[in-house]
Tab-separated table of C-alpha atoms in Angstrom:
chain	number	residue	atom	x	y	z
A	63	MET	CA	-0.078	-0.235	0.006
A	64	THR	CA	1.472	3.747	-0.614
A	65	GLU	CA	1.802	6.353	1.437
A	66	GLN	CA	-1.468	7.849	-0.097
A	67	GLN	CA	-3.497	5.125	0.147
A	68	ALA	CA	-2.804	4.993	2.938
A	69	VAL	CA	-3.758	8.726	3.622
A	70	GLN	CA	-7.208	7.772	1.306
A	71	LEU	CA	-7.610	4.979	3.803
A	72	PHE	CA	-7.344	6.379	6.948
A	73	LYS	CA	-9.622	9.770	5.593
A	74	CYS	CA	-12.100	7.530	4.404
A	75	LEU	CA	-12.528	5.824	8.320
A	76	ALA	CA	-12.364	8.620	9.747
A	77	ASP	CA	-15.878	9.518	9.225
A	78	ALA	CA	-18.098	7.968	11.586
A	79	THR	CA	-21.249	6.961	8.519
A	80	ARG	CA	-18.608	4.921	6.336
A	81	LEU	CA	-16.379	3.301	9.294
A	82	GLN	CA	-20.392	2.519	9.990
A	83	ILE	CA	-21.262	1.330	6.365
A	84	VAL	CA	-18.384	-1.199	6.362
A	85	LYS	CA	-18.881	-2.729	9.759
A	86	SER	CA	-22.322	-3.351	8.156
A	87	LEU	CA	-20.766	-4.387	4.644
A	88	LYS	CA	-19.140	-6.319	7.469
A	89	GLU	CA	-21.756	-8.215	8.131
A	90	LYS	CA	-22.749	-9.849	4.328
A	91	PRO	CA	-23.014	-7.407	0.935
A	92	LEU	CA	-26.104	-4.950	0.686
A	93	TYR	CA	-27.953	-1.999	-1.529
A	94	VAL	CA	-27.718	1.407	-1.186
A	95	GLU	CA	-31.689	1.045	-0.533
A	96	LEU	CA	-30.830	-1.337	3.002
A	97	LEU	CA	-27.897	0.152	3.870
A	98	ALA	CA	-30.294	3.445	4.401
A	99	GLU	CA	-32.629	2.215	5.911
A	100	ARG	CA	-30.685	0.329	8.553
A	101	LEU	CA	-28.513	3.248	9.346
A	102	GLU	CA	-30.797	5.483	9.121
A	103	ARG	CA	-29.688	8.612	6.993
A	104	THR	CA	-30.744	9.207	3.366
A	105	PRO	CA	-28.989	7.048	-0.022
A	106	SER	CA	-28.286	10.374	-1.125
A	107	THR	CA	-25.573	10.430	1.075
A	108	ILE	CA	-25.146	6.816	1.314
A	109	SER	CA	-23.862	6.694	-1.759
A	110	PHE	CA	-21.709	9.742	-1.168
A	111	HIS	CA	-19.662	7.232	1.459
A	112	LEU	CA	-19.642	4.386	-0.464
A	113	LYS	CA	-18.289	6.580	-3.318
A	114	LYS	CA	-15.716	7.705	-0.623
A	115	LEU	CA	-15.267	3.872	-0.133
A	116	GLU	CA	-14.556	2.838	-3.503
A	117	GLU	CA	-12.475	5.062	-4.121
A	118	ALA	CA	-10.195	3.876	-0.996
A	119	GLY	CA	-10.430	0.855	-2.540
A	120	LEU	CA	-12.602	-0.715	0.785
A	121	VAL	CA	-15.603	-1.958	-1.185
A	122	GLU	CA	-16.288	-3.170	-4.820
A	123	SER	CA	-19.218	-2.707	-6.329
A	124	ARG	CA	-21.510	-4.924	-9.244
A	125	LYS	CA	-24.628	-4.723	-10.709
A	126	GLU	CA	-27.780	-7.125	-9.118
A	127	GLN	CA	-31.089	-6.339	-12.241
A	128	TYR	CA	-31.555	-2.737	-11.310
A	129	TYR	CA	-29.142	-2.365	-8.321
A	130	ALA	CA	-25.801	-1.935	-7.505
A	131	VAL	CA	-24.894	-4.455	-4.623
A	132	TYR	CA	-22.015	-3.054	-2.332
A	133	ALA	CA	-19.277	-5.703	-1.236
A	134	LEU	CA	-16.515	-5.211	1.427
A	135	ASN	CA	-12.756	-5.678	0.216
A	136	GLU	CA	-11.420	-7.323	3.258
A	137	SER	CA	-7.991	-7.463	1.320
A	138	ALA	CA	-7.389	-3.713	1.771
A	139	LEU	CA	-8.532	-3.979	5.720
A	140	ASN	CA	-6.366	-7.139	5.986
A	141	ASP	CA	-2.326	-4.548	5.898
A	142	ARG	CA	-1.610	-4.089	9.496
A	143	ILE	CA	-1.255	-0.454	10.939
A	144	ILE	CA	2.151	-1.005	11.916
A	145	ASP	CA	3.132	-2.478	8.982
A	146	ILE	CA	1.307	0.853	6.507
A	147	ILE	CA	3.360	2.782	9.606
A	148	CYS	CA	6.576	1.391	8.717
A	149	GLU	CA	6.351	1.665	4.779
A	150	LYS	CA	8.693	3.548	2.893
A	151	SER	CA	7.836	7.746	2.812
A	152	ALA	CA	8.097	8.440	-0.763
A	153	GLN	CA	8.734	11.897	1.402
A	154	GLU	CA	12.056	9.287	3.194
A	155	ASN	CA	14.926	10.833	0.463
A	156	ASP	CA	14.052	13.864	-0.015
A	157	GLN	CA	14.537	14.444	4.105
A	158	MET	CA	17.295	12.634	3.941
A	159	GLN	CA	19.286	14.947	1.678
A	160	ARG	CA	18.061	17.997	3.167
A	161	GLU	CA	18.908	16.846	7.066
A	162	ALA	CA	22.497	16.112	4.865
A	163	LEU	CA	22.668	19.367	3.780
A	164	TYR	CA	22.307	20.866	6.716
A	165	ARG	CA	24.505	18.633	8.185
A	166	GLN	CA	27.077	20.302	6.150
A	167	LYS	CA	26.220	23.606	6.755
A	168	VAL	CA	26.780	23.580	10.381
A	169	LEU	CA	29.640	22.332	9.515
A	170	ASP	CA	31.300	24.744	7.036
A	171	THR	CA	30.459	27.610	9.290
A	172	PHE	CA	31.660	26.497	12.102
A	173	MET	CA	35.104	24.169	11.287
A	174	GLU	CA	37.335	25.815	8.881
A	175	TYR	CA	40.312	23.545	7.638
A	176	GLY	CA	40.148	20.701	10.061
A	177	LYS	CA	39.705	22.920	13.311
A	178	LEU	CA	36.532	24.461	15.413
A	179	LYS	CA	36.725	27.945	15.002
A	180	SER	CA	33.644	28.099	18.159
A	181	ILE	CA	31.630	25.912	19.639
A	182	PRO	CA	27.748	26.188	18.325
A	183	VAL	CA	25.537	27.226	21.373
A	184	GLN	CA	22.402	25.385	19.528
A	185	ARG	CA	22.381	21.992	21.003
A	186	LYS	CA	21.463	20.884	17.441
A	187	LYS	CA	24.151	22.251	16.026
A	188	LYS	CA	26.635	21.631	19.210
A	189	ARG	CA	25.186	17.831	18.009
A	190	ILE	CA	26.762	17.793	14.686
A	191	ILE	CA	30.280	18.939	15.462
A	192	LEU	CA	30.283	16.434	18.508
A	193	GLU	CA	29.496	13.683	15.947
A	194	LYS	CA	32.082	14.661	13.757
A	195	ILE	CA	34.512	14.496	16.506
A	196	GLY	CA	33.374	10.955	17.238
A	197	GLU	CA	34.366	9.923	13.893
A	198	SER	CA	37.277	10.694	15.095
A	199	PHE	CA	37.669	7.707	17.285
A	200	GLU	CA	37.264	3.973	16.944
A	201	LYS	CA	35.076	1.408	17.910
A	202	GLY	CA	35.366	-0.565	20.477
A	203	LYS	CA	39.093	0.513	21.759
A	204	ILE	CA	39.684	2.316	25.031
A	205	TYR	CA	41.201	5.060	25.020
A	206	PRO	CA	43.120	6.666	28.323
A	207	GLU	CA	40.962	10.660	28.806
A	208	ARG	CA	44.769	12.014	27.647
A	209	GLU	CA	44.975	10.267	24.400
A	210	VAL	CA	41.124	11.306	24.417
A	211	ASN	CA	42.538	15.071	25.025
A	212	ILE	CA	44.837	14.793	22.116
A	213	ILE	CA	41.875	14.153	19.397
A	214	ILE	CA	39.982	16.447	20.911
A	215	ALA	CA	42.623	19.347	20.577
A	216	ASP	CA	43.582	18.545	17.410
A	217	TYR	CA	39.494	20.425	16.309
A	218	HIS	CA	39.393	22.887	19.444
A	219	ASP	CA	41.588	24.396	22.394
A	220	ASP	CA	38.294	24.040	25.020
A	221	PHE	CA	39.099	19.950	24.411
A	222	CYS	CA	38.122	20.142	27.934
A	223	THR	CA	34.648	20.938	27.616
A	224	LEU	CA	33.642	19.105	24.578
A	225	ARG	CA	35.295	16.280	26.126
A	226	ARG	CA	32.585	16.410	29.132
A	227	ASP	CA	29.721	17.524	26.097
A	228	LEU	CA	30.489	14.460	24.664
A	229	ILE	CA	30.206	12.423	27.715
A	230	SER	CA	27.065	14.149	28.138
A	231	GLU	CA	25.491	14.124	24.660
A	232	GLY	CA	26.137	9.744	25.113
A	233	ILE	CA	28.471	9.446	21.893
A	234	MET	CA	31.124	8.109	23.944
A	235	GLU	CA	30.865	7.141	27.793
A	236	ARG	CA	34.028	6.617	30.749
A	237	ASP	CA	34.825	4.746	33.404
A	238	GLY	CA	37.419	3.904	35.106
A	239	ARG	CA	39.119	2.497	32.187
A	240	GLY	CA	39.395	5.449	30.099
A	241	TYR	CA	36.569	6.553	27.160
A	242	TRP	CA	34.870	4.524	24.148
A	243	LEU	CA	32.369	4.895	21.484
A	244	THR	CA	28.913	3.989	22.769
A	245	ASP	CA	27.073	1.169	20.878
A	246	GLU	CA	24.575	3.330	18.873
A	247	GLU	CA	27.311	5.831	17.588
A	248	GLN	CA	29.209	3.090	15.769
A	249	GLU	CA	26.074	1.400	14.009
A	250	GLU	CA	25.568	5.474	13.509
A	251	ASN	CA	29.541	5.213	12.364
A	252	SER	CA	29.518	2.203	10.264
């Protein structure tokens, strides 16, 4: 199911009358007049809603003598909501490109010749800079504090602040043995 079809399906089911129609058709196929009588609506109202349900692919119609009989298209309802949500979005690639451009813009603004000109104040921008610094560390390796300071000092003289920020942002962890990239950061860098 495409994203557009999912949107149309959810919009369609967001109406109480349409939901009642779907429930009625779940029991058995019905024609407009019988649905109108069951739901205490006018045939024109039922026809309007059936048209919307048909456009969304939830119901199908077939001719029987003078009447159109409507039946539920159960295959359209077999998709689980989680599957619909997890399906790749058409805009996902565009969003990833915008994020990559933003990231590069931040790096270009705050870094020059591989050195950090200044530490960003805005958390989102600082996170991008810290992730860039985190790329200098090998995954799975435990670093002594002195080595961490030397690596960070290659970017900026205020290595104490940056080291503390790497820890607080969860990019690195530390204990008595030393410092290392977190599992989350290792996965992003691989």
